[in-house]
Amino acid sequence: MRSYPADYELVTPGSLNAVLQLINDEAGRWTPIAGGTELMVLYGAGRLTARKLVNISLPELRGIVEDGDSISIGGGCSFTQIRRHPGIQKHFPLLAQCASWIGGIANQNRGTIGGNLANASPAADSPPALFAYAAELELISVRGPRRILYEQFHLGYKKTALASDELIGSVILPKRFNGALGYARKVGARNAQAISKICVAAIARLRNGRVVEIRIGMGSVAPTPLRLSRTEQVLLGATPNAATIAEVRRALSSETAPIDDIRSTTSYRTLVAGNLLEEMLRAFAGASP
Amino acid sequence: MSVRQFSVRVNGVERSVTAPSMARLLDVLRHEFDLTGTKEGCGEGECGSCSVILNGELINSCLVPVAQADGATILTIEGVCGHEKLNRVQRAFLECGGAQCGICTPGMILATLHLLDRHPHPTRDQIREGLNGNLCRCTGYMRIFEAAEKAANSESGAVE
């Protein structure tokens, strides 16, 4: 353990309003900590530069609200809560699947969806499902809530649209994917406790063998989690066959920038990203009447 | 002032500790409460040696600041069963040879208990997933999985 606890301070203002007031009054001074599965790792390694932390593990952020049109997941919900929610299992199964990829059971019990997004690792496990399901975020501050499309959230490597006094209040998923085909896969060194070499989630609808709707989210191929817009364009109206797959690999190359890093290489990621999309298209073609 | 008093209920007993707010729960358990059954293996939430049950959920205590455990109910390996008796999971680990050096064992037992609470008759795949955050360098896992299955099939309650 490479940090001195006495050098740090963790305050618990106790209510969401008190937290929002603090991070507005003293903007930039207090780093929010929820489940701690990211910040406490840095802390243990002696690499947590933030010395003042504010506890955002709050009941107000841990609700999941379902109505006829959508499910709204509080930013403080753990991945275990997300996996266990019957509405999410039914309407957004890819998100439940992505949640099961995170760390191990003990990490899922503490790690939060808000933390996963705010930490903004390009390898994060939940973003692909959020791209697939057209998620919106509600960002909150003393100035009130504002909504953005999740696609507008990531601005660059570990840089997000969150203002210095904002928290992720909730993730809103619209119930418009019932009956759509789904595909999700994570490639990592182990079946658990592995950061992805590649991860992907997608929904699609086919009619008469042609793709009429497609949304694909992919991780670990760019400085941010990515929606594969160009690849989607290539697929819209197309029939999944060998020629389409070749075009898909070209589109994928044009919009991703996988790197060599501690976990994998550019060439492996390029090849495997294409292989996953090929597997996805074969599954979609096989599943549709 | 970062040093405060925190209260926790550990293994059924109310305890309080004066500590910096960012003291790790793992260190409070081991150094303040002398509950050294919970181990440190990696200090980064990957190995599960530090697993405890906090408010009913399996968590890695190396990743929890004591301030976030204020008011919580905690079960450590010492609280799994009373003195001189064995919980069915502990007995199964003994009978199956599910421990060699023993350092992963407290976490493995807590993870198994947490799993059996939710899946009383787990499949092998569910056992693998339930224990997926607990690493063992000695046994090769097979006897641990057998112990989990044996525990699931045996009567609950303490045995002599």
Tab-separated table of C-alpha atoms in Angstrom:
chain	number	residue	atom	x	y	z
A	1	MET	CA	0.000	0.000	0.000
A	2	ARG	CA	1.857	3.055	-1.286
A	3	SER	CA	-0.141	6.005	0.007
A	4	TYR	CA	-0.326	7.658	3.425
A	5	PRO	CA	-4.007	7.733	4.432
A	6	ALA	CA	-3.466	10.837	6.571
A	7	ASP	CA	-2.517	12.795	3.416
A	8	TYR	CA	-6.025	12.310	2.045
A	9	GLU	CA	-9.459	13.469	3.031
A	10	LEU	CA	-12.806	11.859	2.120
A	11	VAL	CA	-15.853	13.883	3.102
A	12	THR	CA	-19.445	12.701	3.188
A	13	PRO	CA	-21.789	15.691	2.820
A	14	GLY	CA	-24.594	13.144	3.125
A	15	SER	CA	-27.129	14.280	0.526
A	16	LEU	CA	-26.981	14.708	-3.228
A	17	ASN	CA	-27.790	18.416	-2.916
A	18	ALA	CA	-25.002	18.926	-0.389
A	19	VAL	CA	-22.557	17.124	-2.687
A	20	LEU	CA	-23.587	19.199	-5.724
A	21	GLN	CA	-23.267	22.373	-3.658
A	22	LEU	CA	-19.765	21.433	-2.515
A	23	ILE	CA	-18.459	20.610	-5.977
A	24	ASN	CA	-19.935	23.869	-7.244
A	25	ASP	CA	-18.667	26.072	-4.392
A	26	GLU	CA	-15.199	24.556	-4.602
A	27	ALA	CA	-15.119	23.509	-8.254
A	28	GLY	CA	-12.226	21.260	-9.202
A	29	ARG	CA	-11.104	20.770	-5.604
A	30	TRP	CA	-13.068	17.629	-4.744
A	31	THR	CA	-12.871	14.399	-6.703
A	32	PRO	CA	-16.065	12.330	-6.540
A	33	ILE	CA	-15.656	8.709	-5.410
A	34	ALA	CA	-18.492	6.216	-5.787
A	35	GLY	CA	-17.621	2.491	-5.732
A	36	GLY	CA	-13.905	3.242	-5.599
A	37	THR	CA	-12.942	0.405	-7.931
A	38	GLU	CA	-10.847	2.791	-10.036
A	39	LEU	CA	-9.655	5.487	-7.616
A	40	MET	CA	-8.716	3.078	-4.821
A	41	VAL	CA	-6.534	1.103	-7.237
A	42	LEU	CA	-4.587	4.283	-8.012
A	43	TYR	CA	-4.501	5.051	-4.276
A	44	GLY	CA	-3.084	1.654	-3.387
A	45	ALA	CA	-0.389	2.102	-6.034
A	46	GLY	CA	0.569	5.553	-4.776
A	47	ARG	CA	-0.720	7.204	-7.968
A	48	LEU	CA	-3.838	9.032	-6.777
A	49	THR	CA	-2.982	12.683	-7.289
A	50	ALA	CA	-6.350	13.894	-5.972
A	51	ARG	CA	-6.017	14.461	-2.224
A	52	LYS	CA	-9.563	15.586	-1.484
A	53	LEU	CA	-12.416	13.250	-2.278
A	54	VAL	CA	-16.161	13.574	-1.860
A	55	ASN	CA	-18.296	10.521	-1.232
A	56	ILE	CA	-20.998	10.179	-3.894
A	57	SER	CA	-22.129	6.743	-2.752
A	58	LEU	CA	-25.671	8.004	-2.189
A	59	PRO	CA	-29.100	6.353	-2.192
A	60	GLU	CA	-30.419	9.156	-4.447
A	61	LEU	CA	-28.123	7.942	-7.239
A	62	ARG	CA	-28.870	4.226	-6.866
A	63	GLY	CA	-32.425	3.998	-8.179
A	64	ILE	CA	-33.559	2.236	-11.353
A	65	VAL	CA	-36.854	3.659	-12.607
A	66	GLU	CA	-38.842	1.868	-15.289
A	67	ASP	CA	-41.874	3.143	-17.163
A	68	GLY	CA	-43.530	2.274	-20.455
A	69	ASP	CA	-41.024	4.216	-22.555
A	70	SER	CA	-37.653	3.841	-20.911
A	71	ILE	CA	-35.511	2.664	-18.045
A	72	SER	CA	-33.531	5.275	-16.139
A	73	ILE	CA	-30.496	3.904	-14.297
A	74	GLY	CA	-29.027	6.053	-11.519
A	75	GLY	CA	-25.361	6.916	-12.032
A	76	GLY	CA	-24.546	5.298	-8.687
A	77	CYS	CA	-26.078	1.933	-9.569
A	78	SER	CA	-23.687	-0.959	-9.278
A	79	PHE	CA	-23.219	-3.400	-12.116
A	80	THR	CA	-24.716	-6.119	-9.915
A	81	GLN	CA	-27.897	-4.028	-9.555
A	82	ILE	CA	-27.951	-3.611	-13.332
A	83	ARG	CA	-27.473	-7.334	-13.976
A	84	ARG	CA	-30.209	-8.283	-11.541
A	85	HIS	CA	-32.879	-5.841	-12.739
A	86	PRO	CA	-35.638	-7.777	-14.533
A	87	GLY	CA	-36.533	-4.853	-16.816
A	88	ILE	CA	-32.921	-4.469	-17.953
A	89	GLN	CA	-32.626	-8.224	-18.499
A	90	LYS	CA	-35.742	-8.146	-20.654
A	91	HIS	CA	-35.386	-4.897	-22.603
A	92	PHE	CA	-31.619	-4.295	-22.591
A	93	PRO	CA	-29.987	-7.735	-22.321
A	94	LEU	CA	-26.736	-6.557	-23.946
A	95	LEU	CA	-26.217	-4.142	-21.050
A	96	ALA	CA	-26.709	-6.936	-18.536
A	97	GLN	CA	-24.185	-8.962	-20.546
A	98	CYS	CA	-21.632	-6.130	-20.643
A	99	ALA	CA	-22.102	-5.631	-16.891
A	100	SER	CA	-21.163	-9.287	-16.374
A	101	TRP	CA	-17.811	-8.636	-18.117
A	102	ILE	CA	-16.653	-6.185	-15.484
A	103	GLY	CA	-13.896	-7.465	-13.197
A	104	GLY	CA	-15.249	-10.120	-10.887
A	105	ILE	CA	-18.350	-10.441	-8.743
A	106	ALA	CA	-16.869	-8.303	-5.926
A	107	ASN	CA	-15.995	-5.516	-8.381
A	108	GLN	CA	-19.489	-5.600	-9.893
A	109	ASN	CA	-20.937	-5.230	-6.398
A	110	ARG	CA	-19.137	-1.895	-5.949
A	111	GLY	CA	-18.356	-0.482	-9.401
A	112	THR	CA	-20.962	1.948	-10.746
A	113	ILE	CA	-22.130	2.753	-14.251
A	114	GLY	CA	-21.522	6.471	-13.628
A	115	GLY	CA	-17.966	5.707	-12.576
A	116	ASN	CA	-17.400	3.538	-15.643
A	117	LEU	CA	-18.478	6.384	-17.924
A	118	ALA	CA	-16.828	9.255	-16.028
A	119	ASN	CA	-13.511	7.402	-15.842
A	120	ALA	CA	-13.837	7.171	-19.637
A	121	SER	CA	-11.375	4.417	-20.337
A	122	PRO	CA	-11.518	3.558	-24.054
A	123	ALA	CA	-11.607	-0.090	-22.933
A	124	ALA	CA	-14.664	0.349	-20.675
A	125	ASP	CA	-17.146	-2.536	-20.797
A	126	SER	CA	-20.517	-0.775	-20.589
A	127	PRO	CA	-20.179	1.852	-23.389
A	128	PRO	CA	-20.687	-0.547	-26.322
A	129	ALA	CA	-24.128	-1.493	-25.004
A	130	LEU	CA	-24.988	2.173	-24.425
A	131	PHE	CA	-24.158	2.971	-28.073
A	132	ALA	CA	-26.229	0.005	-29.218
A	133	TYR	CA	-29.216	1.112	-27.155
A	134	ALA	CA	-29.058	4.851	-28.054
A	135	ALA	CA	-28.541	5.859	-24.435
A	136	GLU	CA	-28.919	9.379	-23.122
A	137	LEU	CA	-27.241	10.777	-20.023
A	138	GLU	CA	-28.717	13.175	-17.509
A	139	LEU	CA	-25.914	15.309	-16.093
A	140	ILE	CA	-26.734	17.102	-12.837
A	141	SER	CA	-25.405	20.110	-10.959
A	142	VAL	CA	-26.705	22.951	-8.775
A	143	ARG	CA	-27.724	24.604	-12.054
A	144	GLY	CA	-30.147	21.779	-12.741
A	145	PRO	CA	-30.152	18.708	-14.984
A	146	ARG	CA	-29.251	18.583	-18.658
A	147	ARG	CA	-29.571	15.734	-21.126
A	148	ILE	CA	-27.137	14.730	-23.804
A	149	LEU	CA	-26.916	11.771	-26.125
A	150	TYR	CA	-24.340	9.328	-24.835
A	151	GLU	CA	-22.641	9.712	-28.238
A	152	GLN	CA	-21.861	13.312	-27.308
A	153	PHE	CA	-20.250	12.430	-23.982
A	154	HIS	CA	-16.696	11.436	-24.973
A	155	LEU	CA	-14.620	14.340	-26.324
A	156	GLY	CA	-11.159	12.798	-26.396
A	157	TYR	CA	-8.922	10.426	-24.441
A	158	LYS	CA	-10.307	10.463	-20.868
A	159	LYS	CA	-11.967	13.819	-21.607
A	160	THR	CA	-15.735	14.010	-21.239
A	161	ALA	CA	-18.550	16.548	-21.505
A	162	LEU	CA	-18.938	16.632	-17.711
A	163	ALA	CA	-18.477	20.140	-16.323
A	164	SER	CA	-16.263	20.418	-13.241
A	165	ASP	CA	-19.324	20.695	-10.996
A	166	GLU	CA	-21.425	17.969	-12.647
A	167	LEU	CA	-22.172	14.355	-11.865
A	168	ILE	CA	-23.787	11.680	-14.021
A	169	GLY	CA	-27.269	11.588	-12.534
A	170	SER	CA	-28.661	8.829	-14.698
A	171	VAL	CA	-28.365	6.783	-17.874
A	172	ILE	CA	-31.631	6.623	-19.811
A	173	LEU	CA	-32.353	3.785	-22.209
A	174	PRO	CA	-35.354	4.036	-24.585
A	175	LYS	CA	-37.508	0.938	-24.898
A	176	ARG	CA	-37.426	0.669	-28.676
A	177	PHE	CA	-35.307	-2.407	-29.280
A	178	ASN	CA	-37.717	-5.213	-28.496
A	179	GLY	CA	-37.494	-7.819	-31.202
A	180	ALA	CA	-34.119	-6.532	-32.441
A	181	LEU	CA	-31.235	-8.966	-32.838
A	182	GLY	CA	-28.319	-8.468	-30.442
A	183	TYR	CA	-24.643	-9.403	-30.353
A	184	ALA	CA	-22.003	-8.720	-27.734
A	185	ARG	CA	-18.546	-10.118	-27.174
A	186	LYS	CA	-15.469	-9.227	-25.177
A	187	VAL	CA	-12.028	-10.565	-25.989
A	188	GLY	CA	-9.597	-10.562	-23.086
A	189	ALA	CA	-6.744	-12.584	-21.636
A	190	ARG	CA	-9.120	-14.276	-19.165
A	191	ASN	CA	-12.843	-14.877	-18.794
A	192	ALA	CA	-12.932	-12.463	-15.853
A	193	GLN	CA	-10.662	-9.848	-14.285
A	194	ALA	CA	-9.439	-8.806	-17.729
A	195	ILE	CA	-9.441	-5.439	-19.428
A	196	SER	CA	-10.575	-5.900	-23.008
A	197	LYS	CA	-8.372	-6.309	-26.033
A	198	ILE	CA	-11.606	-5.613	-27.931
A	199	CYS	CA	-15.228	-5.427	-26.870
A	200	VAL	CA	-18.316	-4.909	-28.991
A	201	ALA	CA	-22.097	-4.743	-28.664
A	202	ALA	CA	-24.630	-4.281	-31.441
A	203	ILE	CA	-28.309	-4.394	-32.235
A	204	ALA	CA	-29.821	-4.900	-35.668
A	205	ARG	CA	-33.055	-5.486	-37.475
A	206	LEU	CA	-33.159	-7.336	-40.757
A	207	ARG	CA	-35.981	-7.512	-43.275
A	208	ASN	CA	-35.872	-9.915	-46.231
A	209	GLY	CA	-32.254	-10.576	-45.413
A	210	ARG	CA	-31.252	-6.896	-45.551
A	211	VAL	CA	-30.129	-4.766	-42.627
A	212	VAL	CA	-32.711	-2.079	-41.945
A	213	GLU	CA	-31.396	-0.890	-38.595
A	214	ILE	CA	-27.946	-1.280	-37.037
A	215	ARG	CA	-26.084	0.261	-34.117
A	216	ILE	CA	-22.591	-0.912	-33.144
A	217	GLY	CA	-20.465	0.159	-30.165
A	218	MET	CA	-16.849	-0.933	-29.811
A	219	GLY	CA	-14.152	-0.507	-27.188
A	220	SER	CA	-10.371	-0.561	-27.237
A	221	VAL	CA	-10.008	0.580	-30.859
A	222	ALA	CA	-9.796	4.358	-30.391
A	223	PRO	CA	-8.949	6.955	-27.703
A	224	THR	CA	-12.606	6.800	-26.640
A	225	PRO	CA	-15.362	4.186	-26.716
A	226	LEU	CA	-16.688	4.362	-30.239
A	227	ARG	CA	-19.914	4.135	-32.180
A	228	LEU	CA	-19.022	2.606	-35.563
A	229	SER	CA	-21.036	5.060	-37.665
A	230	ARG	CA	-19.237	4.441	-40.968
A	231	THR	CA	-19.439	0.676	-40.581
A	232	GLU	CA	-23.144	1.042	-39.824
A	233	GLN	CA	-23.624	3.074	-43.024
A	234	VAL	CA	-21.973	0.332	-45.062
A	235	LEU	CA	-24.330	-2.217	-43.532
A	236	LEU	CA	-27.594	-0.314	-43.896
A	237	GLY	CA	-29.537	-1.843	-46.752
A	238	ALA	CA	-26.897	-4.529	-47.280
A	239	THR	CA	-27.165	-8.307	-47.121
A	240	PRO	CA	-24.598	-9.961	-44.849
A	241	ASN	CA	-22.396	-11.841	-47.345
A	242	ALA	CA	-18.682	-12.137	-48.169
A	243	ALA	CA	-18.594	-8.886	-50.158
A	244	THR	CA	-20.360	-6.994	-47.367
A	245	ILE	CA	-17.947	-8.399	-44.818
A	246	ALA	CA	-14.977	-7.176	-46.863
A	247	GLU	CA	-16.517	-3.707	-47.075
A	248	VAL	CA	-17.204	-3.791	-43.340
A	249	ARG	CA	-13.530	-4.517	-42.617
A	250	ARG	CA	-12.527	-1.562	-44.807
A	251	ALA	CA	-15.002	0.773	-43.085
A	252	LEU	CA	-13.808	-0.457	-39.702
A	253	SER	CA	-10.206	0.353	-40.623
A	254	SER	CA	-11.187	3.837	-41.722
A	255	GLU	CA	-12.867	4.786	-38.446
A	256	THR	CA	-10.790	3.008	-35.806
A	257	ALA	CA	-7.217	3.539	-34.657
A	258	PRO	CA	-6.199	0.521	-32.552
A	259	ILE	CA	-2.802	0.769	-30.900
A	260	ASP	CA	-0.045	-1.437	-29.547
A	261	ASP	CA	-0.291	-1.420	-25.769
A	262	ILE	CA	0.295	-3.612	-22.749
A	263	ARG	CA	-2.717	-5.767	-23.589
A	264	SER	CA	-2.610	-6.235	-27.332
A	265	THR	CA	-1.346	-4.998	-30.699
A	266	THR	CA	-2.660	-2.950	-33.590
A	267	SER	CA	-2.563	-5.931	-35.938
A	268	TYR	CA	-4.348	-8.280	-33.522
A	269	ARG	CA	-7.040	-5.721	-32.769
A	270	THR	CA	-7.551	-4.889	-36.442
A	271	LEU	CA	-7.931	-8.538	-37.372
A	272	VAL	CA	-10.091	-9.515	-34.413
A	273	ALA	CA	-12.378	-6.455	-34.657
A	274	GLY	CA	-13.189	-7.533	-38.198
A	275	ASN	CA	-13.595	-11.154	-37.106
A	276	LEU	CA	-16.082	-10.178	-34.392
A	277	LEU	CA	-18.166	-8.182	-36.864
A	278	GLU	CA	-18.076	-11.124	-39.264
A	279	GLU	CA	-19.223	-13.435	-36.470
A	280	MET	CA	-21.943	-10.896	-35.650
A	281	LEU	CA	-23.180	-10.734	-39.247
A	282	ARG	CA	-23.260	-14.511	-39.572
A	283	ALA	CA	-25.273	-14.681	-36.357
A	284	PHE	CA	-27.701	-12.004	-37.587
A	285	ALA	CA	-28.095	-13.659	-40.980
A	286	GLY	CA	-28.706	-17.011	-39.330
A	287	ALA	CA	-31.214	-15.624	-36.864
A	288	SER	CA	-33.423	-13.633	-39.168
A	289	PRO	CA	-36.218	-15.326	-41.154
B	1	MET	CA	-9.850	16.977	9.568
B	2	SER	CA	-9.399	13.648	7.870
B	3	VAL	CA	-9.141	11.563	11.065
B	4	ARG	CA	-12.596	10.724	12.420
B	5	GLN	CA	-14.443	8.097	14.354
B	6	PHE	CA	-16.260	5.448	12.361
B	7	SER	CA	-18.596	2.700	13.542
B	8	VAL	CA	-19.064	-0.711	12.000
B	9	ARG	CA	-20.804	-3.911	13.030
B	10	VAL	CA	-18.238	-6.677	12.491
B	11	ASN	CA	-19.247	-10.311	12.926
B	12	GLY	CA	-22.212	-9.231	15.037
B	13	VAL	CA	-20.235	-6.916	17.321
B	14	GLU	CA	-20.429	-3.107	17.277
B	15	ARG	CA	-16.944	-1.693	16.908
B	16	SER	CA	-15.652	1.811	16.506
B	17	VAL	CA	-12.339	3.066	15.217
B	18	THR	CA	-10.604	6.416	14.993
B	19	ALA	CA	-8.818	6.492	11.662
B	20	PRO	CA	-8.142	8.660	8.625
B	21	SER	CA	-11.181	8.700	6.354
B	22	MET	CA	-9.146	7.105	3.568
B	23	ALA	CA	-7.764	4.259	5.678
B	24	ARG	CA	-8.582	1.072	3.779
B	25	LEU	CA	-11.215	-1.170	5.341
B	26	LEU	CA	-8.720	-4.037	4.883
B	27	ASP	CA	-6.183	-2.283	7.113
B	28	VAL	CA	-8.791	-1.325	9.723
B	29	LEU	CA	-9.913	-4.974	9.958
B	30	ARG	CA	-6.382	-6.339	10.203
B	31	HIS	CA	-4.577	-3.681	12.247
B	32	GLU	CA	-7.276	-2.013	14.337
B	33	PHE	CA	-9.523	-5.004	14.971
B	34	ASP	CA	-6.848	-7.747	14.855
B	35	LEU	CA	-9.012	-9.675	12.377
B	36	THR	CA	-6.118	-10.983	10.344
B	37	GLY	CA	-8.080	-13.697	8.564
B	38	THR	CA	-8.698	-11.199	5.744
B	39	LYS	CA	-5.538	-11.084	3.644
B	40	GLU	CA	-3.856	-8.666	1.258
B	41	GLY	CA	-2.766	-10.322	-1.986
B	42	CYS	CA	-2.685	-7.623	-4.636
B	43	GLY	CA	-4.019	-4.411	-3.100
B	44	GLU	CA	-5.878	-3.633	-6.320
B	45	GLY	CA	-9.101	-5.617	-6.175
B	46	GLU	CA	-8.042	-8.403	-8.536
B	47	CYS	CA	-7.189	-11.403	-6.332
B	48	GLY	CA	-10.048	-11.541	-3.818
B	49	SER	CA	-7.846	-12.419	-0.807
B	50	CYS	CA	-9.260	-9.363	0.954
B	51	SER	CA	-12.918	-10.278	0.277
B	52	VAL	CA	-15.427	-9.626	3.030
B	53	ILE	CA	-19.229	-9.410	3.026
B	54	LEU	CA	-20.329	-5.783	3.481
B	55	ASN	CA	-24.055	-5.110	3.877
B	56	GLY	CA	-24.708	-8.529	2.377
B	57	GLU	CA	-22.479	-8.125	-0.686
B	58	LEU	CA	-19.081	-9.653	-1.408
B	59	ILE	CA	-16.543	-6.824	-1.824
B	60	ASN	CA	-12.777	-6.332	-1.929
B	61	SER	CA	-11.897	-4.560	1.314
B	62	CYS	CA	-8.649	-3.182	-0.164
B	63	LEU	CA	-10.809	-0.918	-2.328
B	64	VAL	CA	-13.127	0.473	0.375
B	65	PRO	CA	-12.199	3.584	2.354
B	66	VAL	CA	-13.311	3.178	5.973
B	67	ALA	CA	-15.427	6.332	5.620
B	68	GLN	CA	-17.588	4.524	3.062
B	69	ALA	CA	-18.004	1.600	5.482
B	70	ASP	CA	-19.274	3.835	8.289
B	71	GLY	CA	-22.412	2.241	9.731
B	72	ALA	CA	-22.010	-0.945	7.687
B	73	THR	CA	-22.487	-4.560	8.698
B	74	ILE	CA	-19.448	-6.658	7.894
B	75	LEU	CA	-18.798	-10.388	7.931
B	76	THR	CA	-15.201	-11.592	7.883
B	77	ILE	CA	-13.923	-15.176	7.837
B	78	GLU	CA	-13.717	-15.074	11.622
B	79	GLY	CA	-17.457	-14.565	11.748
B	80	VAL	CA	-18.375	-17.394	9.382
B	81	CYS	CA	-18.729	-19.843	12.193
B	82	GLY	CA	-18.261	-19.892	15.913
B	83	HIS	CA	-15.195	-21.261	17.642
B	84	GLU	CA	-14.597	-25.001	17.466
B	85	LYS	CA	-17.308	-25.518	14.917
B	86	LEU	CA	-17.153	-25.502	11.146
B	87	ASN	CA	-19.570	-24.069	8.658
B	88	ARG	CA	-20.510	-26.552	5.897
B	89	VAL	CA	-18.353	-24.605	3.430
B	90	GLN	CA	-15.311	-24.784	5.717
B	91	ARG	CA	-15.903	-28.500	6.262
B	92	ALA	CA	-16.199	-29.111	2.519
B	93	PHE	CA	-12.928	-27.279	1.848
B	94	LEU	CA	-11.202	-29.493	4.427
B	95	GLU	CA	-12.716	-32.711	3.098
B	96	CYS	CA	-11.958	-31.879	-0.547
B	97	GLY	CA	-8.428	-30.581	0.006
B	98	GLY	CA	-9.472	-27.145	-1.232
B	99	ALA	CA	-6.643	-25.330	0.555
B	100	GLN	CA	-2.844	-25.582	0.349
B	101	CYS	CA	-1.093	-22.441	1.549
B	102	GLY	CA	-4.433	-21.043	2.667
B	103	ILE	CA	-3.973	-17.430	1.695
B	104	CYS	CA	-6.844	-17.406	-0.806
B	105	THR	CA	-9.019	-19.561	1.430
B	106	PRO	CA	-10.806	-16.973	3.577
B	107	GLY	CA	-11.827	-15.066	0.432
B	108	MET	CA	-12.783	-18.297	-1.354
B	109	ILE	CA	-14.995	-19.363	1.545
B	110	LEU	CA	-16.740	-15.987	1.717
B	111	ALA	CA	-17.221	-15.965	-2.046
B	112	THR	CA	-18.660	-19.495	-1.847
B	113	LEU	CA	-21.054	-18.464	0.916
B	114	HIS	CA	-22.089	-15.406	-1.100
B	115	LEU	CA	-22.697	-17.652	-4.125
B	116	LEU	CA	-24.690	-20.292	-2.222
B	117	ASP	CA	-26.899	-17.575	-0.736
B	118	ARG	CA	-27.989	-16.686	-4.229
B	119	HIS	CA	-27.671	-20.057	-5.992
B	120	PRO	CA	-28.235	-22.818	-3.429
B	121	HIS	CA	-27.508	-25.507	-6.039
B	122	PRO	CA	-25.084	-23.896	-8.443
B	123	THR	CA	-23.865	-25.442	-11.663
B	124	ARG	CA	-20.117	-25.720	-12.190
B	125	ASP	CA	-20.286	-22.681	-14.475
B	126	GLN	CA	-22.077	-20.681	-11.781
B	127	ILE	CA	-19.389	-21.700	-9.295
B	128	ARG	CA	-16.680	-20.585	-11.716
B	129	GLU	CA	-18.414	-17.241	-12.078
B	130	GLY	CA	-19.157	-16.834	-8.382
B	131	LEU	CA	-15.485	-17.340	-7.570
B	132	ASN	CA	-14.160	-15.469	-10.621
B	133	GLY	CA	-12.611	-12.724	-8.506
B	134	ASN	CA	-10.726	-15.100	-6.219
B	135	LEU	CA	-7.331	-16.234	-7.464
B	136	CYS	CA	-5.455	-19.281	-6.171
B	137	ARG	CA	-1.816	-19.991	-6.950
B	138	CYS	CA	-1.650	-23.432	-5.350
B	139	THR	CA	-4.591	-25.735	-5.976
B	140	GLY	CA	-5.468	-25.319	-9.639
B	141	TYR	CA	-9.065	-24.558	-8.533
B	142	MET	CA	-10.608	-27.995	-9.168
B	143	ARG	CA	-10.735	-28.999	-5.488
B	144	ILE	CA	-12.113	-25.584	-4.618
B	145	PHE	CA	-14.959	-26.031	-7.110
B	146	GLU	CA	-15.578	-29.558	-5.745
B	147	ALA	CA	-15.701	-28.115	-2.232
B	148	ALA	CA	-18.293	-25.577	-3.345
B	149	GLU	CA	-20.401	-28.370	-4.866
B	150	LYS	CA	-20.025	-30.552	-1.782
B	151	ALA	CA	-21.043	-27.632	0.452
B	152	ALA	CA	-24.092	-27.001	-1.708
B	153	ASN	CA	-25.150	-30.632	-1.354
B	154	SER	CA	-24.632	-30.875	2.392
B	155	GLU	CA	-26.864	-29.753	5.224
B	156	SER	CA	-26.460	-26.144	6.280
B	157	GLY	CA	-25.631	-25.233	9.828
B	158	ALA	CA	-22.563	-25.711	11.954
B	159	VAL	CA	-20.965	-29.086	12.415
B	160	GLU	CA	-18.509	-30.178	15.083
